[in-house]
Coordinates of C-alpha atoms in Angstrom, one line a residue:
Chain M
X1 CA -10.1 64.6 48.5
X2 CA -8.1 61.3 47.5
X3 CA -9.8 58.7 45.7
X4 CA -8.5 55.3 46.9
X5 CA -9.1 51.5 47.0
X6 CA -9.0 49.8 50.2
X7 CA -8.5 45.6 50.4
X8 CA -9.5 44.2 53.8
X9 CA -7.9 40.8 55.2
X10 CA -8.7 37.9 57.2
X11 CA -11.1 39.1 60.2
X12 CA -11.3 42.4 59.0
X13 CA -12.7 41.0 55.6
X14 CA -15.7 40.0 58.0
X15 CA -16.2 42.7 59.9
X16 CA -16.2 45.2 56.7
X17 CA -18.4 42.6 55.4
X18 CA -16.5 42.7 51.6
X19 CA -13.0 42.3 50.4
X20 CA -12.3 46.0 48.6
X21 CA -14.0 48.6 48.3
X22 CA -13.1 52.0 46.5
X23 CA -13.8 55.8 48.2
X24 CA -13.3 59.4 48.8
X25 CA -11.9 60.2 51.8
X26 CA -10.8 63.6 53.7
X27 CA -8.7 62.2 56.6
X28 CA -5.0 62.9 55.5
X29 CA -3.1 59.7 57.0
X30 CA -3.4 56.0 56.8
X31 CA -4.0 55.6 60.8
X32 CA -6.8 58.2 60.4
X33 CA -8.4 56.5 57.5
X34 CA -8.0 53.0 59.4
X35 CA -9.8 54.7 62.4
X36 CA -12.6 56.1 60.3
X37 CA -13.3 52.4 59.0
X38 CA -12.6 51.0 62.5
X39 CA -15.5 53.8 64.1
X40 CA -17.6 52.3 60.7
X41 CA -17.2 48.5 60.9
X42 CA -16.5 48.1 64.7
X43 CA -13.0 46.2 64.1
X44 CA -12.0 45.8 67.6
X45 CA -8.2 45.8 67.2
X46 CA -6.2 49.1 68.1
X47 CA -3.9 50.4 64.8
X48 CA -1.2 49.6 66.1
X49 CA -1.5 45.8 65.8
X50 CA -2.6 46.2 62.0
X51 CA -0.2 46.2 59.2
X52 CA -1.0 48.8 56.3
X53 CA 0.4 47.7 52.5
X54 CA 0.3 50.5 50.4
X55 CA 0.8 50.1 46.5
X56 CA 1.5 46.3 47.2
X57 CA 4.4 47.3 49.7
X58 CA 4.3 47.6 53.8
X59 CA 3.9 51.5 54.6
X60 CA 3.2 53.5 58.2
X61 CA 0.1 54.6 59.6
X62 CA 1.3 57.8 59.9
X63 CA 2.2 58.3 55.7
X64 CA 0.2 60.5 54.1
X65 CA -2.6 59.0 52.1
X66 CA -1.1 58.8 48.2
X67 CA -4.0 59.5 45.5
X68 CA -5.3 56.8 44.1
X69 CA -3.4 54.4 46.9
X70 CA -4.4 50.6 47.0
X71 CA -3.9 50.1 50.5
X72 CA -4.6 46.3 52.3
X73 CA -5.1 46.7 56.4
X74 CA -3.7 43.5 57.2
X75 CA -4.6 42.1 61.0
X76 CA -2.2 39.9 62.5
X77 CA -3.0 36.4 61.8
X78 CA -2.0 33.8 64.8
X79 CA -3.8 30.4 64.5
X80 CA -1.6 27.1 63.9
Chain Z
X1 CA 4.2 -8.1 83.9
X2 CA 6.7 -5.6 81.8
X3 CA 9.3 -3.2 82.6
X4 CA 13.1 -1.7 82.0
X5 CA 15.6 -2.0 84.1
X6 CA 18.8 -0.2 83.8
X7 CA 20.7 -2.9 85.9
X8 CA 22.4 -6.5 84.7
X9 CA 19.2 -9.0 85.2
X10 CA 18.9 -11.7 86.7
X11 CA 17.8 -15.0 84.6
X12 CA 17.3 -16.6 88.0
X13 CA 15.1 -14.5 89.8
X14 CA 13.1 -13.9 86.5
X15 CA 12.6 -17.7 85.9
X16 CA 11.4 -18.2 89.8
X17 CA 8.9 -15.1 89.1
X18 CA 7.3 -17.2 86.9
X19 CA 7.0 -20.9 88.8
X20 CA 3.8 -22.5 88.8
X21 CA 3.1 -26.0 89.6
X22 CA 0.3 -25.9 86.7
X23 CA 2.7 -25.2 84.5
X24 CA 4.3 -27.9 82.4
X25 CA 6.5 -25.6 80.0
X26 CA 8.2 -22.3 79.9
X27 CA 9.9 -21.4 77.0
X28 CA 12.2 -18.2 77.4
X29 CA 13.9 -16.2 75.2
X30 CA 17.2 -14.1 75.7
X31 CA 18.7 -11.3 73.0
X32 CA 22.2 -11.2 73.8
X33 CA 24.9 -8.1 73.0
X34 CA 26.5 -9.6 70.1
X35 CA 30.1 -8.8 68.8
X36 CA 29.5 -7.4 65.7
X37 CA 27.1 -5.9 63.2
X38 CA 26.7 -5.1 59.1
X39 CA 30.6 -6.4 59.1
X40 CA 31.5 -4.2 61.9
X41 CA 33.2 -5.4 65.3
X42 CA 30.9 -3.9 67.6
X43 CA 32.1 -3.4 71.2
X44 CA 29.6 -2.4 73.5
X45 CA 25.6 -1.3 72.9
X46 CA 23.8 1.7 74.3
X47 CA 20.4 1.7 74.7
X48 CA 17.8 4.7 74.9
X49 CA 14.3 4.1 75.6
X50 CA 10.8 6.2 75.7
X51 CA 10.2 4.9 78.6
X52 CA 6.3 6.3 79.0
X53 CA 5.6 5.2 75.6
X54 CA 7.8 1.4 76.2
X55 CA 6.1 0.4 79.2
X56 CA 2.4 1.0 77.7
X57 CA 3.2 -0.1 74.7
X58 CA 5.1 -3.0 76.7
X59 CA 2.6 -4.0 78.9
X60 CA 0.2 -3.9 75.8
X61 CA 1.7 -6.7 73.9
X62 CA 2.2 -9.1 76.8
X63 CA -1.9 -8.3 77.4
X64 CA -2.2 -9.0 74.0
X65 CA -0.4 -12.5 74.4
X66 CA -2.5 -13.7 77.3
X67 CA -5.1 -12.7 75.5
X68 CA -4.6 -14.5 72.4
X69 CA -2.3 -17.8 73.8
X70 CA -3.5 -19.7 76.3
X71 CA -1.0 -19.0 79.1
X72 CA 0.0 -19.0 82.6
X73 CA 1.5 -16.5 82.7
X74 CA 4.1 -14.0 80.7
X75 CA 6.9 -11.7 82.1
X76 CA 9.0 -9.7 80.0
X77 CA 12.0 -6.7 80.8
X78 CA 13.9 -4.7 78.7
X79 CA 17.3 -3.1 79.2
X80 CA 18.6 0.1 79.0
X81 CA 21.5 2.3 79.0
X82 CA 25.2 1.0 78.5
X83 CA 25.5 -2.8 78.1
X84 CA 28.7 -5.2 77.6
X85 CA 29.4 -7.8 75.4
X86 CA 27.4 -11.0 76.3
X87 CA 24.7 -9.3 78.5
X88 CA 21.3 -9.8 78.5
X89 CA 18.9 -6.9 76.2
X90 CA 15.9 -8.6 76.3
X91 CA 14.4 -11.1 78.4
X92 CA 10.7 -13.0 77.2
X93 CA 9.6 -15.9 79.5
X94 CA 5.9 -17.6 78.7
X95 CA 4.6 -20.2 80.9
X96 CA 1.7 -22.3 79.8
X97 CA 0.2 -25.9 80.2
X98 CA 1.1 -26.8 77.0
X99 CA 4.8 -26.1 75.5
X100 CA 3.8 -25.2 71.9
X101 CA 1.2 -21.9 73.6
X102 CA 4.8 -20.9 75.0
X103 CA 6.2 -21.0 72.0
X104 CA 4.1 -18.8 70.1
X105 CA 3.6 -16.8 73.2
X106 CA 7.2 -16.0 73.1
X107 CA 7.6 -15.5 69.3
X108 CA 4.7 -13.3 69.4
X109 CA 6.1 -10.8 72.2
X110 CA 9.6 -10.4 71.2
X111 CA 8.7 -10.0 67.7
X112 CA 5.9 -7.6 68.3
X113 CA 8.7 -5.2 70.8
X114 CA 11.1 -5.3 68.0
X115 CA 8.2 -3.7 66.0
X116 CA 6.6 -1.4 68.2
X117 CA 8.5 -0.5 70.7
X118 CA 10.5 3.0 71.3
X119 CA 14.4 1.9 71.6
X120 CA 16.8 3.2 70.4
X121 CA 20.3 1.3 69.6
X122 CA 23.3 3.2 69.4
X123 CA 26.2 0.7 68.9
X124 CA 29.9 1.4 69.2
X125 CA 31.8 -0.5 67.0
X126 CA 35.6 -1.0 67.3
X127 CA 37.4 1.5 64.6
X128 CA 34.0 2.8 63.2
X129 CA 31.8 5.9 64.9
X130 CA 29.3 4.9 67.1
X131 CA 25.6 4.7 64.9
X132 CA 22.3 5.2 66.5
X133 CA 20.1 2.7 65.3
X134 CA 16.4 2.7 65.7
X135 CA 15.3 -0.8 66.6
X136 CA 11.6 -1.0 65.5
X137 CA 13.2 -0.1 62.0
X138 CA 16.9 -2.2 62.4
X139 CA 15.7 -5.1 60.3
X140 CA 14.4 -2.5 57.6
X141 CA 17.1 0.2 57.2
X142 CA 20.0 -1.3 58.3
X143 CA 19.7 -2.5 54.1
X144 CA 19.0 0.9 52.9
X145 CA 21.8 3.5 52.1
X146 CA 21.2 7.4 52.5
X147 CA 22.1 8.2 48.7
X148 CA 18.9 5.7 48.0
X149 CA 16.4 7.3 50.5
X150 CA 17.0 10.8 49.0
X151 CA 17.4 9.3 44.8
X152 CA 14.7 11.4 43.6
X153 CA 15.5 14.7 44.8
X154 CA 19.1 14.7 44.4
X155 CA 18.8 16.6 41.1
X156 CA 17.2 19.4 42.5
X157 CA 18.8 19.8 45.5
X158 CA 22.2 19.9 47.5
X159 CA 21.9 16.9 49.8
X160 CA 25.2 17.9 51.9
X161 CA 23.9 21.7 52.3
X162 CA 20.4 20.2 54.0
X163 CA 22.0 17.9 55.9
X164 CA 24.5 20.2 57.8
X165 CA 21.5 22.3 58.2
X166 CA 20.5 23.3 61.8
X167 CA 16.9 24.6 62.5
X168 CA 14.6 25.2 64.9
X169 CA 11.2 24.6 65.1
X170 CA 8.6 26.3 67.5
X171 CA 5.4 24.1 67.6
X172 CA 4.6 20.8 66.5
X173 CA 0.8 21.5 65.8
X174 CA -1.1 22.5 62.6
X175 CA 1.5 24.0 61.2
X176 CA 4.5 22.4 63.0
X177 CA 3.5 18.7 61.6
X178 CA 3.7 19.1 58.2
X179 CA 6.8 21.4 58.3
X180 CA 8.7 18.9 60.2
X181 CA 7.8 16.1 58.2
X182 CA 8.8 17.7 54.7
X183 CA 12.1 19.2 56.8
X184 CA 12.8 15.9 58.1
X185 CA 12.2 13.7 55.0
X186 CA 14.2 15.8 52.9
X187 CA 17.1 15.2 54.9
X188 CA 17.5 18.7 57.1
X189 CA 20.3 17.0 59.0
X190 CA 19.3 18.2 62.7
X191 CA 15.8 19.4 63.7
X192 CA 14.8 20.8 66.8
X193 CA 11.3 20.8 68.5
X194 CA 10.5 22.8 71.0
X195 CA 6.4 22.4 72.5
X196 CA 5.2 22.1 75.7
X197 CA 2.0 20.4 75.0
X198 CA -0.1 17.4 75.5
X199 CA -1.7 15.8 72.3
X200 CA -5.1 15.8 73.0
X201 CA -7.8 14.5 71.1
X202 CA -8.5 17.7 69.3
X203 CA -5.2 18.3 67.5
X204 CA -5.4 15.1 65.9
X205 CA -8.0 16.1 62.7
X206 CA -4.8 18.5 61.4
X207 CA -1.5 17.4 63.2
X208 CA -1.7 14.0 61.5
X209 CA 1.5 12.7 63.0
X210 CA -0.4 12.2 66.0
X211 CA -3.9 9.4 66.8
X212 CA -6.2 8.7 69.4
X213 CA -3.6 6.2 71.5
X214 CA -1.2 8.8 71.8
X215 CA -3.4 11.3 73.7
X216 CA -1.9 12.8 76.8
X217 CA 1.9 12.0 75.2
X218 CA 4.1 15.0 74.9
X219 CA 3.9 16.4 71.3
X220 CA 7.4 17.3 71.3
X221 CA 8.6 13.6 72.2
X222 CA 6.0 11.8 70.2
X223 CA 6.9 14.2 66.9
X224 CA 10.8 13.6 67.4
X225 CA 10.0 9.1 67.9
X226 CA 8.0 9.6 64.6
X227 CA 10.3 11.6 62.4
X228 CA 13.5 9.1 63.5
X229 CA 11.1 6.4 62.0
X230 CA 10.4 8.5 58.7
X231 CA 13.9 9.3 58.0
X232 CA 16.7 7.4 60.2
X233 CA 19.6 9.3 58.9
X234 CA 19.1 12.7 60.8
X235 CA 19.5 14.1 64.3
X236 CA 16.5 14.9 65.8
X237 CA 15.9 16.8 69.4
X238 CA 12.4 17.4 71.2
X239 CA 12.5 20.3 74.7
X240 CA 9.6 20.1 76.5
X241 CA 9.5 23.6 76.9
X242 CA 7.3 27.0 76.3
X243 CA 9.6 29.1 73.8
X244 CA 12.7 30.5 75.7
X245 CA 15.3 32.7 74.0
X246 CA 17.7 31.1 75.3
X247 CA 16.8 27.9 73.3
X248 CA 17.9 29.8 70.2
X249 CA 21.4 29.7 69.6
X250 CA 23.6 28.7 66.8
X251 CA 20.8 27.7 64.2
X252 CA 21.1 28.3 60.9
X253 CA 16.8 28.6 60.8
X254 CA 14.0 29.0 63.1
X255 CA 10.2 28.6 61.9
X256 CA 7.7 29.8 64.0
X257 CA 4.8 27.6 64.1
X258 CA 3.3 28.5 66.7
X259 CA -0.4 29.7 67.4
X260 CA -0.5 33.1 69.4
X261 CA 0.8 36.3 68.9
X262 CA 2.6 36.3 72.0
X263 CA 4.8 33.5 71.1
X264 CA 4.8 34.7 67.8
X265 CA 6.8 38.3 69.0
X266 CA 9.0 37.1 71.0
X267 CA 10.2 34.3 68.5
X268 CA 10.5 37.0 66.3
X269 CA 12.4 39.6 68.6
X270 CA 14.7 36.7 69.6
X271 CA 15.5 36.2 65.9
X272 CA 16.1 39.6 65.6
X273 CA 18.5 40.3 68.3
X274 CA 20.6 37.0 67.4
X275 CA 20.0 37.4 63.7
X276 CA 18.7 33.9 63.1
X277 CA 16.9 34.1 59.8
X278 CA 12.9 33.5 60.8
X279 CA 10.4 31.8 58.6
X280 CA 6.9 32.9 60.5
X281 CA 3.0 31.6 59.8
X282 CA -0.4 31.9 60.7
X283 CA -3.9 30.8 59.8
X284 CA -7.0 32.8 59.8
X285 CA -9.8 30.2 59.1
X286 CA -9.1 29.4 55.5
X287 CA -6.3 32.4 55.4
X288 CA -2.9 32.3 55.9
X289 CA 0.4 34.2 55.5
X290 CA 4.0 33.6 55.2
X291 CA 7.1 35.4 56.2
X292 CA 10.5 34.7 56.2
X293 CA 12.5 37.6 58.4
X294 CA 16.2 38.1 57.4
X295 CA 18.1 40.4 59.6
X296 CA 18.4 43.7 58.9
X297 CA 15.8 43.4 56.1
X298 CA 12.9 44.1 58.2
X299 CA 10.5 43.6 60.8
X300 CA 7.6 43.0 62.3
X301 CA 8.1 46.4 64.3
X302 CA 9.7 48.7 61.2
X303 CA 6.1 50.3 61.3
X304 CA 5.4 50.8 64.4
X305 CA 2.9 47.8 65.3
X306 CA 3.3 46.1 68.5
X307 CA 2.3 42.7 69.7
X308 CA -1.2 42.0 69.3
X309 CA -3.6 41.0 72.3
X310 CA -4.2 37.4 71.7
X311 CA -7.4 38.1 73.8
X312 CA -8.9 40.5 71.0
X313 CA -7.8 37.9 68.0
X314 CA -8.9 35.2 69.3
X315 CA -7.5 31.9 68.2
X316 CA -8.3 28.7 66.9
X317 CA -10.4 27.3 69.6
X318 CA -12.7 30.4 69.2
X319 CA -12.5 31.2 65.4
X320 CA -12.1 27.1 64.2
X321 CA -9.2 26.4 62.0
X322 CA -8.8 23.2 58.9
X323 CA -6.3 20.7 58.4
X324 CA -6.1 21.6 54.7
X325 CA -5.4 25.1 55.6
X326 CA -2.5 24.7 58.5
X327 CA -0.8 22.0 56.0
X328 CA -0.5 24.0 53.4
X329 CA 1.1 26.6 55.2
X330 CA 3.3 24.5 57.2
X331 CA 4.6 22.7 53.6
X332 CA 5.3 26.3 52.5
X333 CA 6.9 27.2 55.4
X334 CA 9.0 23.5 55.2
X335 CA 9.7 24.7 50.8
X336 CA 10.6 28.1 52.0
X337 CA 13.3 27.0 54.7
X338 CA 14.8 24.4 52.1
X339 CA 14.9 26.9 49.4
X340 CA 16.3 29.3 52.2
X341 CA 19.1 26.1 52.6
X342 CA 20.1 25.9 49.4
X343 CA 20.5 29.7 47.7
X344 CA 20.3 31.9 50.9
X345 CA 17.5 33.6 49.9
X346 CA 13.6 33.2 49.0
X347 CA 10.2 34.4 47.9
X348 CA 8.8 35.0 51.3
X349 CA 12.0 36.9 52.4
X350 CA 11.3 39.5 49.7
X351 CA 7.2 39.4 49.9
X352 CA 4.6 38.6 52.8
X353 CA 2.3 36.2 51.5
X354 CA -1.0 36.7 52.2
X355 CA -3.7 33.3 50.8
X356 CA -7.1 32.7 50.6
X357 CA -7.3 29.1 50.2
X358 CA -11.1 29.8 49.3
X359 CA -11.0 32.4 46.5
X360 CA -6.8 31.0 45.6
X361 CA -6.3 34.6 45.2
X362 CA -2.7 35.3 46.5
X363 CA -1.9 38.6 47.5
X364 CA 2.0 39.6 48.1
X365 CA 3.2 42.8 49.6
X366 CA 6.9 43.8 49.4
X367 CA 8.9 43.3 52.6
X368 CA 11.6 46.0 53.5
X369 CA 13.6 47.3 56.4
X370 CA 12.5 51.0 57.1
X371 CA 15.5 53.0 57.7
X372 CA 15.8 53.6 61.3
X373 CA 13.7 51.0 62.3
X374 CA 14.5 50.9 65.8
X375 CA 14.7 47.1 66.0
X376 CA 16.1 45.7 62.8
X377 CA 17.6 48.1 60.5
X378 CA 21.9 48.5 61.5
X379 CA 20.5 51.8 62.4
X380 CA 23.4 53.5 63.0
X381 CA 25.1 53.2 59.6
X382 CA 23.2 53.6 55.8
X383 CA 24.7 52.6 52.7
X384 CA 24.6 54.9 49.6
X385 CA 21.9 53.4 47.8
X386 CA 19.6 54.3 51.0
X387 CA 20.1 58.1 50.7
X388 CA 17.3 58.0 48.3
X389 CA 14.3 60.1 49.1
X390 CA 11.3 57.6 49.3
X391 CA 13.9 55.8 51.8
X392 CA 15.6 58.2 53.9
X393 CA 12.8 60.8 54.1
X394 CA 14.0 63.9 54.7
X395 CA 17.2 63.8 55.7
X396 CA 20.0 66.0 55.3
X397 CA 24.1 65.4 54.3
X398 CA 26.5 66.7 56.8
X399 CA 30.2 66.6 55.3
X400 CA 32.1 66.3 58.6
X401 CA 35.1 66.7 57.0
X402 CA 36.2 69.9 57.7
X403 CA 34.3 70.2 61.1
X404 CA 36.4 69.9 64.1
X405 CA 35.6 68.2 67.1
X406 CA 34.7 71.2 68.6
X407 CA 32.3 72.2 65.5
X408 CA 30.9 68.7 66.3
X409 CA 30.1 69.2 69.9
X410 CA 28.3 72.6 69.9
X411 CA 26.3 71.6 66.8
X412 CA 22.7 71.8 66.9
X413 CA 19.7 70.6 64.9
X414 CA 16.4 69.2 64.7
X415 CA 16.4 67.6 61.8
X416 CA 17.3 64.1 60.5
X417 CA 21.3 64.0 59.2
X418 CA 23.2 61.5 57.7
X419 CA 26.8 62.1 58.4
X420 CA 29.7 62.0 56.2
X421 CA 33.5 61.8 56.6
X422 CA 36.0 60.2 54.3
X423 CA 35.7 56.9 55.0
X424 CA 32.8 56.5 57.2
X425 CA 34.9 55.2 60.6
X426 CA 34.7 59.3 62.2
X427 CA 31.0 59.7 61.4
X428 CA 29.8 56.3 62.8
X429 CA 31.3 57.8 66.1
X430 CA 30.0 61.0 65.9
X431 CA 26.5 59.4 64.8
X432 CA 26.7 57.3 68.1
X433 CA 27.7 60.8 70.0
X434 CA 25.1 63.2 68.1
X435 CA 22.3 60.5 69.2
X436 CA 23.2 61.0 72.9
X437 CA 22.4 63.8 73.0
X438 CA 19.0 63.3 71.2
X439 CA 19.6 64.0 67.2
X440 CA 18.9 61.8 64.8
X441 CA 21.6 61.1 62.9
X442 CA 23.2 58.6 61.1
X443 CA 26.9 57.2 59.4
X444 CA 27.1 57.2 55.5
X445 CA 28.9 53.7 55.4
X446 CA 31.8 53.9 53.9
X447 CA 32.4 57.4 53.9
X448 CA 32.8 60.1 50.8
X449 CA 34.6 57.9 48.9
X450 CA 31.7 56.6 48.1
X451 CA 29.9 59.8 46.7
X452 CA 32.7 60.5 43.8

């Protein structure tokens, strides 16, 4: 099972309640990991509308989760 | 009491609207088209006025002479459009009891509209261009030369390249004010503003070109009168418009400062399709992010997301947002577009910025096209240095060299392929063919010649 380290942004920050946090996971992609957190911290936006950075660099949802990944779920961000 | 007229007035019928048997003195004053200007011969004037803003801001400085002089009465009309040689601008008539009230009366008003009021002056000269010349500024600027105004940034940048500059800016809100004051005062040569909206009382605590007496005006019209006073020596437009594609053509720039994902997507697909380089913001409380879009060096859609449901976000009105933190975007989005200007490329272009104005903790992640992004990438065609694995995925070389048209046409496969000939023209066709009928294939630009 991957170890990885997971950054959250703007209103997902809140939700999760902390900026990072580092853990084990057994889900194999991105998307799956992003709904495991989503059925965790109630984020209320569909995967589709997040961004995922993985090892400081925009990735897919459907890439396989790298070991030791530093992935940031980015929500889109619309106020002016 | 005060108004425009766009006809030839008449002194006459002006002086009679003001005959009173209390009176004992009116003193009037006329501004005449004059035949020249700063040592040019001037021929004719044209005269543009705000005329929502003119006639309250009119009507407000006659009240303010009643109030203050001790009048009769006090009648005042501007012109506007084309006027001749000799006619009649501006026409100021006070009557009071007293001449010396009348006097002042009339000093104060016509002083007062050359100060306040929104006219513009765009003289045509005889053997010169014709000048726009903002009148509430004429007895200022008319002394100042352009070199002068921009003296302390000419080391560090290329005046001419800003000022043949075209961009377009959506929104003239939080983030829209403070880009388009930094654009315009460093000398962008022609700014567009496109917003549809009221000010209302509101906006004002972070789109500080705006105040309480100009609630209700158009933002767009307000934000173009207000930039032409901070920097006469550019062009300046304002639509009254939601975003339209159609509004985007021949810009060398658009920034997206607007405040919904909506908006924000179809600024960006418009960009995309017309490949308009895009510099894009938004604020999350005291977050923000930054993005400039070049074509074909990726998107918002390379990974699949889709325009967000402004209902789930939310927006400013429901999640609050702070003057500090919309400026500071909108400046970086104003240094990224100049920096854009001058070298053809930026940060932002090559990183998304991500800030937390409370923790000052940047966070950048590396912007690039995925190959075969559907809507950015030149999909059909891959250059050499994009074979590489972590790039390409798994895709496989087909030499079509030897293959005949016939080999081409009953081949099969249901893999990815990236298809080479000898100088890429055959396999660009035959990648346009093989994705008809469903593979996914693309060109190897520029052929084998390439691979020795």
């Amino acid at each position: 099972m991957p170890l990885i380290n997971i950054k959250y942004f703007a209103s997902l920050r809140e939700k999760a309640g902390l900026e990072m946090e580092r853990m084990e996971v057994n889900v194999r992609t991105y998307g799956e990991l992003y709904q495991l957190l989503d059925s965790r911290y109630q984020f209320g936006l569909p995967s589709e509308m997040i961004q995922v950075a993985v090892n400081d660099e925009f990735s897919s949802m459907q890439e396989t989760i790298l070991p030791e990944a530093k992935i940031v779920f980015i929500p889109p961000v619309a106020g002016g | 009491m005060f108004s425009i007229s766009s006809s030839p007035l008449d002194q006459n019928q002006l002086h009679s609207d003001l005959s009173n048997d209390k009176a004992g003195a009116i003193v009037v004053f006329e501004g005449w088209v004059r035949d020249h200007n700063e040592g040019k011969k001037v021929s004719s004037l044209e005269y543009q006025v705000y005329a929502e803003l003119a006639l309250k801001e009119g009507t407000q400085i006659l009240t303010e002479a009643l109030e203050r002089f001790n009048l009769h009465d006090i009648l005042c009309v501007h012109r506007e459009g084309h006027l001749k040689l000799g006619e009649i601008a501006i026409w100021v008539g006070a009557t009071a009891s007293h001449r010396d009230e009348a006097f002042k009366a009339t000093r104060y008003v016509i002083d007062e509209i050359k100060h306040r009021l929104p006219v513009w002056k765009k003289e045509h000269y005889v053997g010169h261009k014709p000048e726009w010349v903002f009148c509430r500024h004429h007895h200022h600027h008319v002394h100042f030369n352009e070199t002068d105004y921009y003296q302390k940034q000419n080391k560090l940048v290329d005046q001419n390249k800003l000022k043949s500059a075209k961009i377009l800016v959506v929104g003239a809100g939080g983030l829209g004010c403070p880009a388009l004051v930094n654009l315009a005062s460093a000398g962008i040569g022609h700014i567009t503003i496109v917003d549809p909206d009221k000010i209302s009382i509101s906006n004002i605590h972070r789109q500080f070109l705006y105040a309480p007496n100009l609630v209700g005006e158009q933002k767009a019209v307000v934000t173009k009168n207000r930039l032409m006073e901070l920097n006469p020596f550019i062009e300046i437009s304002a639509i009254v418009d939601y975003f339209r594609p159609e509004q985007v053509r021949n810009f060398d720039l658009v920034l997206d400062c607007t405040d919904n994902m909506a908006t924000k997507y179809l600024i960006h697909d418009t960009c995309l399709i017309k490949k308009i380089p895009l510099i894009s913001s938004g604020v999350y409380k005291f977050e923000g992010n930054l993005r400039t879009f070049l074509p074909e060096k990726g998107c918002l859609r390379c990974f699949g997301n889709i325009p967000s449901d402004d209902a789930l976000l939310g927006n400013c009105n429901d999640f609050g947002v702070l003057g500090t933190t919309t400026s500071i975007l909108g400046s970086m989005q104003a240094s990224e577009a100049i920096t854009y200007l001058l070298t053809g490329e930026n940060e932002s272009s090559k990183y998304t910025f991500l800030f937390d104005l409370k923790l000052l903790t940047p966070m950048k992640v590396k912007n690039s096209a995925r190959v075969g992004c559907l809507s950015c990438a030149d999909l059909l065609e891959l250059k050499l240095d994009e074979l590489e694995v972590d790039q390409v995925g798994e895709r496989e070389l087909l030499d079509i060299r030897q293959m005949t048209d016939e080999d081409l046409i009953n081949f099969k496969t249901d893999k990815k392929i990236v298809l080479c000939c000898h100088r890429g023209h055959r396999s660009k066709k035959v990648a346009n063919q093989f994705r008809a009928k469903g593979i996914e294939a693309f060109s190897l630009r520029g052929g084998a010649e390439n691979l020795s």
